[in-house]
Amino acid sequence: MADKLPKTPQLDELEKGKWPSFVKEIKMAAQRSPMSRDLLGLLEQSYEEKRGHWKHGGIVGVMGYGGGVIGRYTDLPEKYPDIAHFHTMRINQPAGWFYNSDALRKICDIWEKHGSGLTNMHGSTGDIILLGTTTEELEPTFSELQKIDFDLGGSGSDVRTPSCCVGMARCEWACYDTMAACYDFTRSFQDEMHRPAFPYKYKFKFSGCPNDCVASIARADMSIIGTWRDSIQVDKDAVAAYAKSGMDIQADVVDNCPAKCMEWDGKELDIDNSYCRRCMHCINAMPKALRPGKDRGATVLLGSKAPIVEGALLSSVLIPFYKMEPPYQELKDIVERIWDLWSEEGKARERVGEFIQRVGMGNFLEAIEIEPVAEMVAHPRENPYVFYEEYMEEDEGEEESAG
Amino acid sequence: MVEATQERRTDYGPPHYEQFLPPVVKKNYGKWKYHEVIKPGVMVHVSETGDKIFTVRAGSARLLSIDKIRMYCDIADKYCGGHLRFTSRHNVEFLTDQEKNIDLLIKDLKAIGHPVGGIGNSISAIVHTQGWVHCHSAATDASGVVKAVMDDLIEYFENMKLPGKLRIALACCLNMCGAVHCSDIAILGIHRRPPKIDHERLPKMCEIPSVSASCPTAAIRPTTVDGKQSVEVIEERCMFCGNCFTVCPAMPLMNPLNDGISLWVGGKVSNARCEPMFSKLAVPYLPNNPPRWPETVAAIRNLVEVWAKNARKYERMGEWIERIGWPKFFKMTGIPFQKEHIDDFKHAGLTYKTSTHLTF
């Protein structure tokens, strides 16, 4: 088959250079897979014409599930018959993207038999992406995945595959067990993940500290970010060692503190923790000397999304501090209340963040039974257009609520 | 349709991660004390117990053949008891408790074409999307642009000479899958012409109210064409986002002559020092020029170098710009400021300059 690879002068150029080449990957797969060979031809044509050649996805999937497979067809099926169907299967990755060679080889064997031999490790949401197969191969592939314990991930208007940072497995800053929480939430919401029942998608991401290594604040409807409530742990000897090794503690650490709550007299580092914003800078700068406090949990934020339709949003604070302890019941109850409300009142293709903007955060909080707190806002409103809900009646002088 | 069999399993979720953890990780789970970056792409984590784990991080194309994954597996078997992991920026990591394995790992990874780096003050891998490899709504390719940009910036992946971290992300259309709206430098595929409506197919394929509702600027109205229900696009209100095409296949807007790339700067997600920030428009349009996208590569190198030369220690792109002000940013980078840079979407007024705090 190798001698039958299509001529690809444009793509060949991308085999040069030091960064790993995706063209080499497709050519490797094309040694055995007609699908990957046709993909090469199609991509070369795209490079010549400066346009894609994929049609809108059809609705394909596996029995019993409404999500997990992305249908894809080329608009040049006569010319590239082997990628007339080129569907993607999303496979739920293990938390933290840890694998052993045995599990990965089993996935490779299945994909060699049923698909193009191409993958993405990983999709942006976290899934293993099996890139390119036909409609009739979906069931047999899923059937073999069942035998090795790998289930499909999410797609469509459902809970998407949760993901998390490496957390306690290999990080001294993890304020809760991100991998355990990620696994637990994934298992708890299997039905919501596999059978789309929402107005639109809903993503969870779990970061162990405010460094937010899975970018949860920007890429998840619900962002669960580790934090602590007490004082930063300081190892005075280690601070002195940093100073001795030539670190300019005043310039590098103290002057960079956003709360200006630190002082360095050349010998001792003094932190006024009541003003500390837990930004992580001093801890990042001196990992041997400073560590998060011992009373640990997470800040839960809600609503981030990309621009479509009303503009991009970052998640905003919903619960300033939550003790992340299994089975996370209180948080799951809140999640269920959010889903009930949003499923009932949300418009088609309206993300939770946009829904909150439309109905107003105050009304939203009332409906999900959460008290408003000052931690939820960057600042109070600047306009006077307030919906007052309490008023006095002329005769009675009694307070009534119109709420 | 294949009949579901008796032994069919569903709703079992992913395998439990514990079975994939290296023994030293399992033993020291939640007990790590501190870490140090030993050299580019290599770090050590030290536990309360005194145990150590060494991490070697290698760049990857994200689009991987099963052959390459098997090569990774061979390396993991050879040095790491069969264990490996991937990062949230799609790099691959090999974890070992044997310090002597570090250089052997680096040698074997380089032998199969994978540079080691991406830790500390470096440019790590570019989070990116499907592009012309698999997506119907792409305005540019993903893998090709990423390859071209990383080939050019490889020195910054393989060493740690930058003032702070620099994250680059790419999305091939403004669905912005990934981290484009919150990266130090973001590459975004854009269209510049409105959709072409296929009035013949539209009523059969599309739900007209959903098409109207999909438009951020309300440029789409229901109408009747040749006695059939369809939609019209008010061209002066269309800003080519392509969301109508996402919900309606009869409204394609691909246009090889006009599609291209915009560049955005100054976003971040971490809370270190300043709060997370969105990326802002730096370069409104660059042409699609496969296979090497030279204009895009050159513009990004310019952004990296001007920032690297002028930013203070730890200062991310967005923090540097906040400090010096946008007029200086445009002056220093030589990017012409144009009408397109000024926001005109909802709440645009919040982005105007409402003070005399200016540099001249």
PDB file of N, CA and C in Angstrom, chain B residues 311-343:
ATOM      1  N   ALA B 311       9.257  42.494  28.668  1.00  0.00           N
ATOM      2  CA  ALA B 311       8.483  42.150  29.861  1.00  0.00           C
ATOM      3  C   ALA B 311       9.399  41.911  31.053  1.00  0.00           C
ATOM      4  N   ARG B 312       8.867  42.146  32.238  1.00  0.00           N
ATOM      5  CA  ARG B 312       9.611  41.878  33.466  1.00  0.00           C
ATOM      6  C   ARG B 312       9.461  40.413  33.844  1.00  0.00           C
ATOM      7  N   LYS B 313      10.311  39.949  34.744  1.00  0.00           N
ATOM      8  CA  LYS B 313      10.244  38.576  35.219  1.00  0.00           C
ATOM      9  C   LYS B 313       8.817  38.254  35.680  1.00  0.00           C
ATOM     10  N   TYR B 314       8.318  37.118  35.315  1.00  0.00           N
ATOM     11  CA  TYR B 314       6.971  36.600  35.632  1.00  0.00           C
ATOM     12  C   TYR B 314       5.848  37.246  34.820  1.00  0.00           C
ATOM     13  N   GLU B 315       6.123  38.356  34.137  1.00  0.00           N
ATOM     14  CA  GLU B 315       5.039  39.123  33.511  1.00  0.00           C
ATOM     15  C   GLU B 315       4.515  38.421  32.259  1.00  0.00           C
ATOM     16  N   ARG B 316       3.272  37.979  32.311  1.00  0.00           N
ATOM     17  CA  ARG B 316       2.661  37.350  31.139  1.00  0.00           C
ATOM     18  C   ARG B 316       2.339  38.433  30.107  1.00  0.00           C
ATOM     19  N   MET B 317       2.055  38.015  28.887  1.00  0.00           N
ATOM     20  CA  MET B 317       1.756  38.957  27.799  1.00  0.00           C
ATOM     21  C   MET B 317       0.723  40.009  28.230  1.00  0.00           C
ATOM     22  N   GLY B 318      -0.387  39.543  28.807  1.00  0.00           N
ATOM     23  CA  GLY B 318      -1.457  40.463  29.189  1.00  0.00           C
ATOM     24  C   GLY B 318      -1.046  41.427  30.296  1.00  0.00           C
ATOM     25  N   GLU B 319      -0.234  40.943  31.233  1.00  0.00           N
ATOM     26  CA  GLU B 319       0.222  41.803  32.325  1.00  0.00           C
ATOM     27  C   GLU B 319       1.172  42.882  31.804  1.00  0.00           C
ATOM     28  N   TRP B 320       2.031  42.461  30.877  1.00  0.00           N
ATOM     29  CA  TRP B 320       2.965  43.411  30.271  1.00  0.00           C
ATOM     30  C   TRP B 320       2.197  44.524  29.547  1.00  0.00           C
ATOM     31  N   ILE B 321       1.189  44.138  28.774  1.00  0.00           N
ATOM     32  CA  ILE B 321       0.413  45.130  28.025  1.00  0.00           C
ATOM     33  C   ILE B 321      -0.366  46.041  28.979  1.00  0.00           C
ATOM     34  N   GLU B 322      -0.934  45.461  30.049  1.00  0.00           N
ATOM     35  CA  GLU B 322      -1.646  46.283  31.041  1.00  0.00           C
ATOM     36  C   GLU B 322      -0.707  47.346  31.616  1.00  0.00           C
ATOM     37  N   ARG B 323       0.545  46.960  31.841  1.00  0.00           N
ATOM     38  CA  ARG B 323       1.501  47.892  32.448  1.00  0.00           C
ATOM     39  C   ARG B 323       1.893  49.012  31.494  1.00  0.00           C
ATOM     40  N   ILE B 324       2.187  48.647  30.246  1.00  0.00           N
ATOM     41  CA  ILE B 324       2.705  49.672  29.325  1.00  0.00           C
ATOM     42  C   ILE B 324       1.588  50.407  28.583  1.00  0.00           C
ATOM     43  N   GLY B 325       0.401  49.808  28.522  1.00  0.00           N
ATOM     44  CA  GLY B 325      -0.717  50.418  27.796  1.00  0.00           C
ATOM     45  C   GLY B 325      -0.746  49.957  26.342  1.00  0.00           C
ATOM     46  N   TRP B 326      -1.958  49.894  25.778  1.00  0.00           N
ATOM     47  CA  TRP B 326      -2.121  49.386  24.411  1.00  0.00           C
ATOM     48  C   TRP B 326      -1.445  50.239  23.346  1.00  0.00           C
ATOM     49  N   PRO B 327      -1.496  51.598  23.457  1.00  0.00           N
ATOM     50  CA  PRO B 327      -0.831  52.383  22.411  1.00  0.00           C
ATOM     51  C   PRO B 327       0.649  51.999  22.265  1.00  0.00           C
ATOM     52  N   LYS B 328       1.317  51.793  23.406  1.00  0.00           N
ATOM     53  CA  LYS B 328       2.726  51.393  23.367  1.00  0.00           C
ATOM     54  C   LYS B 328       2.877  49.997  22.758  1.00  0.00           C
ATOM     55  N   PHE B 329       1.932  49.119  23.088  1.00  0.00           N
ATOM     56  CA  PHE B 329       1.989  47.765  22.514  1.00  0.00           C
ATOM     57  C   PHE B 329       1.973  47.831  20.982  1.00  0.00           C
ATOM     58  N   PHE B 330       1.058  48.631  20.445  1.00  0.00           N
ATOM     59  CA  PHE B 330       0.974  48.734  18.982  1.00  0.00           C
ATOM     60  C   PHE B 330       2.234  49.378  18.404  1.00  0.00           C
ATOM     61  N   LYS B 331       2.750  50.384  19.106  1.00  0.00           N
ATOM     62  CA  LYS B 331       3.964  51.048  18.643  1.00  0.00           C
ATOM     63  C   LYS B 331       5.147  50.069  18.646  1.00  0.00           C
ATOM     64  N   MET B 332       5.314  49.370  19.754  1.00  0.00           N
ATOM     65  CA  MET B 332       6.477  48.499  19.902  1.00  0.00           C
ATOM     66  C   MET B 332       6.444  47.293  18.967  1.00  0.00           C
ATOM     67  N   THR B 333       5.246  46.782  18.702  1.00  0.00           N
ATOM     68  CA  THR B 333       5.152  45.610  17.826  1.00  0.00           C
ATOM     69  C   THR B 333       5.076  46.013  16.361  1.00  0.00           C
ATOM     70  N   GLY B 334       4.816  47.307  16.090  1.00  0.00           N
ATOM     71  CA  GLY B 334       4.704  47.755  14.714  1.00  0.00           C
ATOM     72  C   GLY B 334       3.406  47.321  14.041  1.00  0.00           C
ATOM     73  N   ILE B 335       2.435  46.881  14.840  1.00  0.00           N
ATOM     74  CA  ILE B 335       1.147  46.473  14.263  1.00  0.00           C
ATOM     75  C   ILE B 335       0.288  47.728  14.076  1.00  0.00           C
ATOM     76  N   PRO B 336      -0.194  47.986  12.849  1.00  0.00           N
ATOM     77  CA  PRO B 336      -1.041  49.153  12.652  1.00  0.00           C
ATOM     78  C   PRO B 336      -2.381  48.999  13.377  1.00  0.00           C
ATOM     79  N   PHE B 337      -2.812  50.064  14.060  1.00  0.00           N
ATOM     80  CA  PHE B 337      -4.104  50.044  14.732  1.00  0.00           C
ATOM     81  C   PHE B 337      -5.187  50.443  13.733  1.00  0.00           C
ATOM     82  N   GLN B 338      -6.256  49.630  13.672  1.00  0.00           N
ATOM     83  CA  GLN B 338      -7.290  49.864  12.664  1.00  0.00           C
ATOM     84  C   GLN B 338      -8.676  49.898  13.301  1.00  0.00           C
ATOM     85  N   LYS B 339      -9.631  50.305  12.491  1.00  0.00           N
ATOM     86  CA  LYS B 339     -11.039  50.340  12.889  1.00  0.00           C
ATOM     87  C   LYS B 339     -11.478  48.996  13.493  1.00  0.00           C
ATOM     88  N   GLU B 340     -10.999  47.886  12.909  1.00  0.00           N
ATOM     89  CA  GLU B 340     -11.424  46.550  13.363  1.00  0.00           C
ATOM     90  C   GLU B 340     -11.065  46.278  14.826  1.00  0.00           C
ATOM     91  N   HIS B 341     -10.046  46.978  15.333  1.00  0.00           N
ATOM     92  CA  HIS B 341      -9.622  46.743  16.721  1.00  0.00           C
ATOM     93  C   HIS B 341     -10.639  47.265  17.737  1.00  0.00           C
ATOM     94  N   ILE B 342     -11.466  48.224  17.331  1.00  0.00           N
ATOM     95  CA  ILE B 342     -12.394  48.859  18.282  1.00  0.00           C
ATOM     96  C   ILE B 342     -13.670  48.038  18.378  1.00  0.00           C
ATOM     97  N   ASP B 343     -14.003  47.643  19.590  1.00  0.00           N
ATOM     98  CA  ASP B 343     -15.179  46.800  19.819  1.00  0.00           C
ATOM     99  C   ASP B 343     -16.452  47.523  19.384  1.00  0.00           C
TER     100      ASP B 343
END
